[in-house]
Coordinates of C-alpha atoms and ligand atoms in Angstrom, one line a residue:
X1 CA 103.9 96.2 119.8
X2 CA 104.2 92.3 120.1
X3 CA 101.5 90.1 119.1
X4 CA 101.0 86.2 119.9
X5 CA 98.5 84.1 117.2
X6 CA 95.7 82.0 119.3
X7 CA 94.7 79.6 116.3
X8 CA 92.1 80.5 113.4
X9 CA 91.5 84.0 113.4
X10 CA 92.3 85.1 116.9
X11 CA 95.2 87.3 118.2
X12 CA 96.2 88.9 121.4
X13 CA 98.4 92.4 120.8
X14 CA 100.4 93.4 123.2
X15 CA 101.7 97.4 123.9
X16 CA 102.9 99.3 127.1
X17 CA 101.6 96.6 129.3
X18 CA 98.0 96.8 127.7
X19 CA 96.4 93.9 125.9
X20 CA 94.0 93.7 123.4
X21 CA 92.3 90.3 122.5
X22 CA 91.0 89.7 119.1
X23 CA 87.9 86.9 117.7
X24 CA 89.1 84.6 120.5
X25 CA 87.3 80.7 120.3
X26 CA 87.9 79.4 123.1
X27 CA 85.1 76.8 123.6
X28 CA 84.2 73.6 122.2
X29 CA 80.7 75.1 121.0
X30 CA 81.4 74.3 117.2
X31 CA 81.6 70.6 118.1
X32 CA 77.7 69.9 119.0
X33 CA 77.6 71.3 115.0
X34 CA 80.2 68.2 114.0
X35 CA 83.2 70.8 113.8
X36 CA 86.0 69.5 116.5
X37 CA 89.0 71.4 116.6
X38 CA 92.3 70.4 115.5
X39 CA 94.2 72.2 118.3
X40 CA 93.6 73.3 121.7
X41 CA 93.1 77.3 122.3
X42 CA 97.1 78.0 123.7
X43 CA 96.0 80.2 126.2
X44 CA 94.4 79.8 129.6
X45 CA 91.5 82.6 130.4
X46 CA 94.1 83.6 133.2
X47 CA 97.0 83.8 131.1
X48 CA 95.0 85.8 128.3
X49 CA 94.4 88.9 131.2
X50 CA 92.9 91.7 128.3
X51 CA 92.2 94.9 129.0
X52 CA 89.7 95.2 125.5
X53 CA 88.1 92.3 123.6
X54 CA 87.2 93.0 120.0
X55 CA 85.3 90.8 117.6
X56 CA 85.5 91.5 113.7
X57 CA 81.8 89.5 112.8
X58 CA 79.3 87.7 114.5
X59 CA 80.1 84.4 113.8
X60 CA 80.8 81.2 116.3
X61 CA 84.8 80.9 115.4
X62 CA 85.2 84.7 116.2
X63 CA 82.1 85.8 118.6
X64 CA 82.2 82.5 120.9
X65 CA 79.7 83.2 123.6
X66 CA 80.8 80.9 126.0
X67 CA 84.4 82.8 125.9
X68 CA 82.7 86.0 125.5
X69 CA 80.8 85.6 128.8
X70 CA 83.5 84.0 130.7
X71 CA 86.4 86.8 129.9
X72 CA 84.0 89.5 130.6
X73 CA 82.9 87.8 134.2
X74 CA 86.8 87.3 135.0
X75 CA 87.9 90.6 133.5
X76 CA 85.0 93.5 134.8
X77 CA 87.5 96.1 133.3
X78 CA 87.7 95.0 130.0
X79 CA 85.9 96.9 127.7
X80 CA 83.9 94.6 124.5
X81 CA 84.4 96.0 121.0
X82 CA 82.7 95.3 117.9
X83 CA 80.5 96.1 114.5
X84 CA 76.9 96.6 114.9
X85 CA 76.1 92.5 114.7
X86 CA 78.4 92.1 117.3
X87 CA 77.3 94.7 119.2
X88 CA 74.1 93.3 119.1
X89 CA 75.0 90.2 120.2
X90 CA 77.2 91.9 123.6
X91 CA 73.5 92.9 124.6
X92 CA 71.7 89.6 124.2
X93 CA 74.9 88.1 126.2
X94 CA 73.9 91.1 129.0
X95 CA 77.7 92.4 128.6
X96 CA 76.8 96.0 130.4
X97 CA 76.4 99.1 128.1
X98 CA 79.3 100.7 129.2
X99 CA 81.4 98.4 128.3
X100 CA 80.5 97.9 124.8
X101 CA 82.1 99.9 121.9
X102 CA 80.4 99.9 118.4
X103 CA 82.9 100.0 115.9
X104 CA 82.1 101.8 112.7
X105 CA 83.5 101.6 109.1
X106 CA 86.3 104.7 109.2
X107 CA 86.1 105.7 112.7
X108 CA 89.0 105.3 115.2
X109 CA 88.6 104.1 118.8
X110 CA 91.0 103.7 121.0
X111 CA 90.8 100.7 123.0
X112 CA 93.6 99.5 125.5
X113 CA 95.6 101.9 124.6
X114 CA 95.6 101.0 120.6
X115 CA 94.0 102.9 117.9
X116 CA 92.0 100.6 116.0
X117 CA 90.5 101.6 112.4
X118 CA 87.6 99.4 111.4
X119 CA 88.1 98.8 107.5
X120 CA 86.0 97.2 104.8
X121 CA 85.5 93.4 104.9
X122 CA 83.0 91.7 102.3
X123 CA 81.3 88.5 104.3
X124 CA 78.6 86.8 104.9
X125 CA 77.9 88.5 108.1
X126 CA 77.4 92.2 106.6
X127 CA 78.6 94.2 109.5
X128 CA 82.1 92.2 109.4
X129 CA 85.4 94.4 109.6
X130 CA 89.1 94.0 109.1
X131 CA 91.0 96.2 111.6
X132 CA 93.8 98.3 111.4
X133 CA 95.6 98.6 114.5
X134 CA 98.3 101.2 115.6
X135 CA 100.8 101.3 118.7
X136 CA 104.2 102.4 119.1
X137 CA 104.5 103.7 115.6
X138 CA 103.5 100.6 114.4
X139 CA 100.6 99.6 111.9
X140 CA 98.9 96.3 111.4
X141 CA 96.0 95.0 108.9
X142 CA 93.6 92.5 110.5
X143 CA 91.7 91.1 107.3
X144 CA 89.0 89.1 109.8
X145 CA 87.0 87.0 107.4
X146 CA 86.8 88.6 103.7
X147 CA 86.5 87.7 100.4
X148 CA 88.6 89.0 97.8
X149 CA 87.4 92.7 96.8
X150 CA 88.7 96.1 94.7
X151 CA 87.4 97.9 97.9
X152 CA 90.7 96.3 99.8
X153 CA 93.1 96.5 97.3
X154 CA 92.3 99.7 96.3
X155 CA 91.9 101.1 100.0
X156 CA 94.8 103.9 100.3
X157 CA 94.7 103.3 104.4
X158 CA 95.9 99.9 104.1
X159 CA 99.3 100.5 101.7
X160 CA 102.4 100.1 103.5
X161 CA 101.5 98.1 106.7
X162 CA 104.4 96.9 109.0
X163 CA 102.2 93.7 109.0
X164 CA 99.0 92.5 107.4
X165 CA 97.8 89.3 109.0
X166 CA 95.2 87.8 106.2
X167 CA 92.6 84.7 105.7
X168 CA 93.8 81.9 103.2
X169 CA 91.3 79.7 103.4
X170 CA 89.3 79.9 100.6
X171 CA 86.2 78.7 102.1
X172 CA 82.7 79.9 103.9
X173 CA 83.2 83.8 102.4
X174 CA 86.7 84.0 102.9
X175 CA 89.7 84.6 100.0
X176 CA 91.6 82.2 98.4
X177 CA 94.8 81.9 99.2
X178 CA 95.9 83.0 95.6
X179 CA 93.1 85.9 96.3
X180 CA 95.1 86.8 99.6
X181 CA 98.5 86.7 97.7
X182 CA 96.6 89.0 95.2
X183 CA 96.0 91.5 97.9
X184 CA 99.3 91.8 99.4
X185 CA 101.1 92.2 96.2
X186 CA 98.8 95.4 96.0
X187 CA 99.1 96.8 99.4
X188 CA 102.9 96.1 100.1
X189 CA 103.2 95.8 103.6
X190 CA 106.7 94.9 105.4
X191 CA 105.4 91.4 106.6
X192 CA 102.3 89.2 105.2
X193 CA 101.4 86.5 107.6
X194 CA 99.1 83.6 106.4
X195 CA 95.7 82.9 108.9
X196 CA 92.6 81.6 109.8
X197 CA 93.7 78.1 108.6
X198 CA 94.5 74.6 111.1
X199 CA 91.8 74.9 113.7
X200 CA 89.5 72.8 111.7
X201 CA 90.1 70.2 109.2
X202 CA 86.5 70.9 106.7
X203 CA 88.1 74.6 106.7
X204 CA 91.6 74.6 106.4
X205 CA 94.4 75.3 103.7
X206 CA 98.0 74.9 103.2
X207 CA 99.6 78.3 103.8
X208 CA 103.3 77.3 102.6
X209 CA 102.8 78.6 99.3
X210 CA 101.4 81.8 100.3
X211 CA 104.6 82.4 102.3
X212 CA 106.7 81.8 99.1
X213 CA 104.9 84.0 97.0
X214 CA 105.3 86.6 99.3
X215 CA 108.7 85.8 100.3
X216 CA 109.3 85.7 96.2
X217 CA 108.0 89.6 96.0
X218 CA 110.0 90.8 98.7
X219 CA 107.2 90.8 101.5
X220 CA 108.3 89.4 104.6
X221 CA 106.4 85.9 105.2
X222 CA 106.5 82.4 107.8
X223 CA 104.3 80.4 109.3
X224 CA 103.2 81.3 113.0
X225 CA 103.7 79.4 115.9
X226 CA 101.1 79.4 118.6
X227 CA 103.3 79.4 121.8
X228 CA 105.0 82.7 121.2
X229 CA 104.8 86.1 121.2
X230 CA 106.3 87.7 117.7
X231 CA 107.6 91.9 117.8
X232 CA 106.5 93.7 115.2
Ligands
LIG1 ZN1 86.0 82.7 110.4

């Protein structure tokens, strides 16, 4: 399984040809609200090709309409995936009912190929999940946007990742990034990669000394690049 990180919380996994796109923001939408992204989205709709588009929450950074409507007119095969919110949301946006997937707290679907575990995430959108993701013998934690909770930390399901990408930013119902430090200590994954951070300057944080911490316990850390694919 490779993975490539498309800014703030958005990420396109990659296994046995199949793609799955996660909370891609795509549009300028934010910007008629006075929040103008830092960087441009790295990916062309054409480039992204997904064969399943999940979002974690129903908010603008991670549901984008706009992109939402556009990949699902370019892609007709792609299926939609998401919590109930979400779900909600693919209707009002007219995405066809079978092509939307509810995700549900503790249930697997399999979608493009990966197995994907919606976990707890505490947020201000109440139907928000973290993912865990399997391919290729491979396990990876998706936080989405959480605060800082026991019902993480203490989750047996997410001990021993290969990888646990997690928010840092510390703002808007998302952890710290002492909080997120907190939380990988616990769960011990392989690799603990810093997110959701340098698409917009009112919500942003430093994530160098996350990666230190982590690189001080023995957890596998760096700062992601967005022109590249990483393996896992
Ligand atoms: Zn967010």
């Amino acid at each position: 399984m490779k993975f490539r990180w498309l800014t703030q919380g958005s990420f396109l996994f990659e296994s046995n040809n199949k793609r799955l796109l996660v909370d891609p923001y795509m549009s300028d939408f934010l910007e008629t609200k006075g929040v103008k992204r830092m960087v441009k989205f790295p990916l062309s709709i054409e480039e992204l090709k997904p064969d399943a588009l999940l979002c974690t929450h129903d908010h603008l950074d991670h549901l984008d309409p706009e992109t939402v409507v556009k990949i699902s007119g370019k892609y007709p095969d792609c299926v939609l995936a998401g919590p109930e919110r979400v779900f909600n949301h693919f209707t009002q946006l007219e995405i066809s009912e079978k092509r939307r997937v509810l995700l549900q707290i503790d249930q697997t679907k399999t979608l493009a190929g990966f197995d994907v575990l919606p976990v707890f995430a505490k947020h201000s959108d109440p139907s928000a999940v973290g993912i865990i993701i399997s391919a290729d013998n491979k396990k990876v934690y998706l936080s989405g946007d959480t605060e800082f909770d026991e019902k993480i930390t203490s989750n047996q399901l997410l001990k021993k990742m290969d990888l646990v990408l997690i928010c840092i930013n510390g703002k808007l119902g998302n952890m710290t990034l002492e909080q997120a430090f907190e939380t990988v200590k616990k769960l011990r994954p392989v690799s603990a990669l810093p997110m959701h951070y340098g698409l917009f300057s009112e919500n942003t944080a430093d994530p160098l000394p996350f990666i230190k911490k982590c690189i001080a316990e023995e957890i596998k850390s760096f700062e992601m690049k967005y022109d590249k694919f990483y393996n896992i």
